[in-house]
C-alpha positions as a Markdown table, in Angstrom:
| # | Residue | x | y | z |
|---|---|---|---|---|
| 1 | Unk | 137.5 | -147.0 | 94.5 |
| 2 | Unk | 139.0 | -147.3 | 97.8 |
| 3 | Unk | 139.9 | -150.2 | 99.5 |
| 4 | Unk | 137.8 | -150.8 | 103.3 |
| 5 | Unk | 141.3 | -150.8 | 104.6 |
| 6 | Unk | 142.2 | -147.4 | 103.0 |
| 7 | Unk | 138.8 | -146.2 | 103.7 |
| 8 | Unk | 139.4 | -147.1 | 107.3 |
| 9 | Unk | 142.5 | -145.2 | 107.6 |
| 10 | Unk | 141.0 | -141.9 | 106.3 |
| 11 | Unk | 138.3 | -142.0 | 108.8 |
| 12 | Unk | 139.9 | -143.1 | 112.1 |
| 13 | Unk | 142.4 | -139.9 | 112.2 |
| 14 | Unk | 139.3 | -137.4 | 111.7 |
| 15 | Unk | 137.2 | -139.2 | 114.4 |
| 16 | Unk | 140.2 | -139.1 | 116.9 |
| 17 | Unk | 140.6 | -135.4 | 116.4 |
| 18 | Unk | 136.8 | -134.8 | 117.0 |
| 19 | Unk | 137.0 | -136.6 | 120.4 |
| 20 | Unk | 139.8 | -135.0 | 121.4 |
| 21 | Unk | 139.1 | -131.9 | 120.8 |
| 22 | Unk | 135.8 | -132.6 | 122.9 |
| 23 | Unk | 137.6 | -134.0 | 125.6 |
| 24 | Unk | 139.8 | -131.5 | 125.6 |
| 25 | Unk | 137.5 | -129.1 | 125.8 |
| 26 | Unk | 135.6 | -130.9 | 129.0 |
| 27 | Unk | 139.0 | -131.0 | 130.3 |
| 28 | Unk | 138.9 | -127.1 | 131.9 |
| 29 | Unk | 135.6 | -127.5 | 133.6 |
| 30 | Unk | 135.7 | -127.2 | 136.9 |
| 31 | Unk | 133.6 | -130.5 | 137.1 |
| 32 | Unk | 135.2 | -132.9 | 135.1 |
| 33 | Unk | 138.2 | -134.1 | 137.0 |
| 34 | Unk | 140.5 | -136.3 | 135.5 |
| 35 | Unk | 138.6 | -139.6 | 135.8 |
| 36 | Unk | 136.0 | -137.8 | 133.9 |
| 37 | Unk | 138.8 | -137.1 | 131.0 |
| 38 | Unk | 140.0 | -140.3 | 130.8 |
| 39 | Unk | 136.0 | -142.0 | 130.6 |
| 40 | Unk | 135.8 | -139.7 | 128.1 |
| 41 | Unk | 138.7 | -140.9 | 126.2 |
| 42 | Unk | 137.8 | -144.5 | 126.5 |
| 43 | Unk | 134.3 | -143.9 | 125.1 |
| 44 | Unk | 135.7 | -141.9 | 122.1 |
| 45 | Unk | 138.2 | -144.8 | 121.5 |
| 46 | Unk | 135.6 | -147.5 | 121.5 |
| 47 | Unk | 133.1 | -145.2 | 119.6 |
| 48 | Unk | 135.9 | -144.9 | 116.9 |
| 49 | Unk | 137.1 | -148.1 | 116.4 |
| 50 | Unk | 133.1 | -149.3 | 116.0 |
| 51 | Unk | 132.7 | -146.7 | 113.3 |
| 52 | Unk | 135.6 | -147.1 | 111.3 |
| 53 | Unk | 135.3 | -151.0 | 111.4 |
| 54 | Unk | 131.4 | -150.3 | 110.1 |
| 55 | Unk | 133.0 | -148.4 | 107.0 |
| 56 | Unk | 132.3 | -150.8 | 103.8 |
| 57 | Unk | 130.0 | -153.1 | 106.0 |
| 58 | Unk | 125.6 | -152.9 | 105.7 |
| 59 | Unk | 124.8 | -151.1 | 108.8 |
| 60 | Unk | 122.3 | -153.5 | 110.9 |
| 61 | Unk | 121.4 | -149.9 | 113.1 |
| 62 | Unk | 118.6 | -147.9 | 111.9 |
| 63 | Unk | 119.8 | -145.1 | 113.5 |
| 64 | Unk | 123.6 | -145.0 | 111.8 |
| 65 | Unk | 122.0 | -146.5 | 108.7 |
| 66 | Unk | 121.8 | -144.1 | 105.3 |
| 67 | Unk | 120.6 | -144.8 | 102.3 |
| 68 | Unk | 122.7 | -147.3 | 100.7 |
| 69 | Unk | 122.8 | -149.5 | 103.8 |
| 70 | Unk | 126.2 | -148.8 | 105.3 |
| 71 | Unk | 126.7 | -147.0 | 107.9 |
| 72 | Unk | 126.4 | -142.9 | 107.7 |
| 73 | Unk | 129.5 | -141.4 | 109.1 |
| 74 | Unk | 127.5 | -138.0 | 110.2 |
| 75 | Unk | 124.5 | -139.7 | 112.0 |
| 76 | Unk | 127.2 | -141.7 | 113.8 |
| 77 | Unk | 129.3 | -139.2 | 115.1 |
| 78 | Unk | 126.3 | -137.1 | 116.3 |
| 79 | Unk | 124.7 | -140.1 | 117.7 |
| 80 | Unk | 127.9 | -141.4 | 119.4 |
| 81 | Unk | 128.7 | -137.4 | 120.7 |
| 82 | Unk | 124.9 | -137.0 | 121.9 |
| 83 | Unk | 125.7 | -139.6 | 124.5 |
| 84 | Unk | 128.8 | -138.4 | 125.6 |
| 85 | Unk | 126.6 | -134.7 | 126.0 |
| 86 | Unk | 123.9 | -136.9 | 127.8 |
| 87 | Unk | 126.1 | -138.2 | 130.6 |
| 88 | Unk | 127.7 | -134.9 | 130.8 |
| 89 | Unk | 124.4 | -132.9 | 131.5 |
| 90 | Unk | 124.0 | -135.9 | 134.8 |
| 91 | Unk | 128.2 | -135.8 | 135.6 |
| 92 | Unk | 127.8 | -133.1 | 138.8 |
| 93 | Unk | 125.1 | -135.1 | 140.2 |
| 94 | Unk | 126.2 | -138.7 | 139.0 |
| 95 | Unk | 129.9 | -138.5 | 138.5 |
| 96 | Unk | 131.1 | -142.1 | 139.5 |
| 97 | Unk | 127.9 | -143.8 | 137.7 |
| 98 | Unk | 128.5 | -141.6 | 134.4 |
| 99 | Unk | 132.7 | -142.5 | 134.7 |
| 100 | Unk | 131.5 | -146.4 | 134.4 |
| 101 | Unk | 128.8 | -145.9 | 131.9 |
| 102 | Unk | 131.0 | -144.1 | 129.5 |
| 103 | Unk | 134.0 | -147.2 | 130.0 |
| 104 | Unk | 131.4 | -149.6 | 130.0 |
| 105 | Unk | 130.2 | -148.4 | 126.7 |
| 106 | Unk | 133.7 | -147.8 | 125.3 |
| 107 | Unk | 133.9 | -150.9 | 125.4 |
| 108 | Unk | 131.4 | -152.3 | 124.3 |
| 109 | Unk | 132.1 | -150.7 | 121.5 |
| 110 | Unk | 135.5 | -151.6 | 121.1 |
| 111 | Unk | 133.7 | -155.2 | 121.5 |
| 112 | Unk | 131.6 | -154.0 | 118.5 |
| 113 | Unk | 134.5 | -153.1 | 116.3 |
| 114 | Unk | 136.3 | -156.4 | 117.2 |
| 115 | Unk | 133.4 | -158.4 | 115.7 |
| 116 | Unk | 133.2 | -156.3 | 112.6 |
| 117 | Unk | 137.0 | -156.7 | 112.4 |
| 118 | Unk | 136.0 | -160.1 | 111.5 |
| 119 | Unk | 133.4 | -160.2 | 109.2 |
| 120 | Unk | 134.3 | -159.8 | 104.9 |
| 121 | Unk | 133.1 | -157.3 | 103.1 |
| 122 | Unk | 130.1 | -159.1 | 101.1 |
| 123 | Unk | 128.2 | -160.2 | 103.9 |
């Protein structure tokens, strides 16, 4: 069995590819200028950390929770990249409020991540 350290360094290079490769891809539209890039990039950074510092830990989110009670990696990442599609389908209309609601939640998430940081494994 792998330790929540190792499991944590399996997941956090797959979820930094995925965002990238989104933001990347947002990158080339003619609407997303670079403020919009880097938002992007601090959500996807506080979105990972929060998920791979939930690995090993019971999932109090009912939403990212599977069956066992820890967190489901796949219902996270679809969860945490629906938002990021959700501010993007208001980012022509809304582009400075959907730059500070993706930081904001970045880090709040990062926030998240810190506190799960903290807490042992049994609990």
């Amino acid at each position: 069995m792998m330790s929540r350290v190792a499991r944590r360094s399996f997941w956090a290079p797959l979820f930094v590819l995925v965002w990238c490769a989104g933001a990347g891809a947002q990158a080339y539209a003619p609407w997303c200028d670079r403020a919009c890039v880097v938002s992007v990039g601090a959500y996807a950074t506080g979105a990972t950390l929060d998920v791979t510092s939930s690995v090993g830990l019971r999932e109090r989110n009912p939403l990212l929770r599977g069956r066992e009670g820890r967190i489901s990696i796949p219902r996270a990442l679809a969860l945490k990249a629906s938002v990021v599609g959700l501010t993007f389908a208001f980012q022509r209309k809304h582009p400075r409020l959907m730059f500070w609601i993706r930081c904001s939640a970045g880090a709040l998430y990062a926030g998240v991540a810190a506190r799960n940081w903290r807490v042992e494994v049994g609990r």
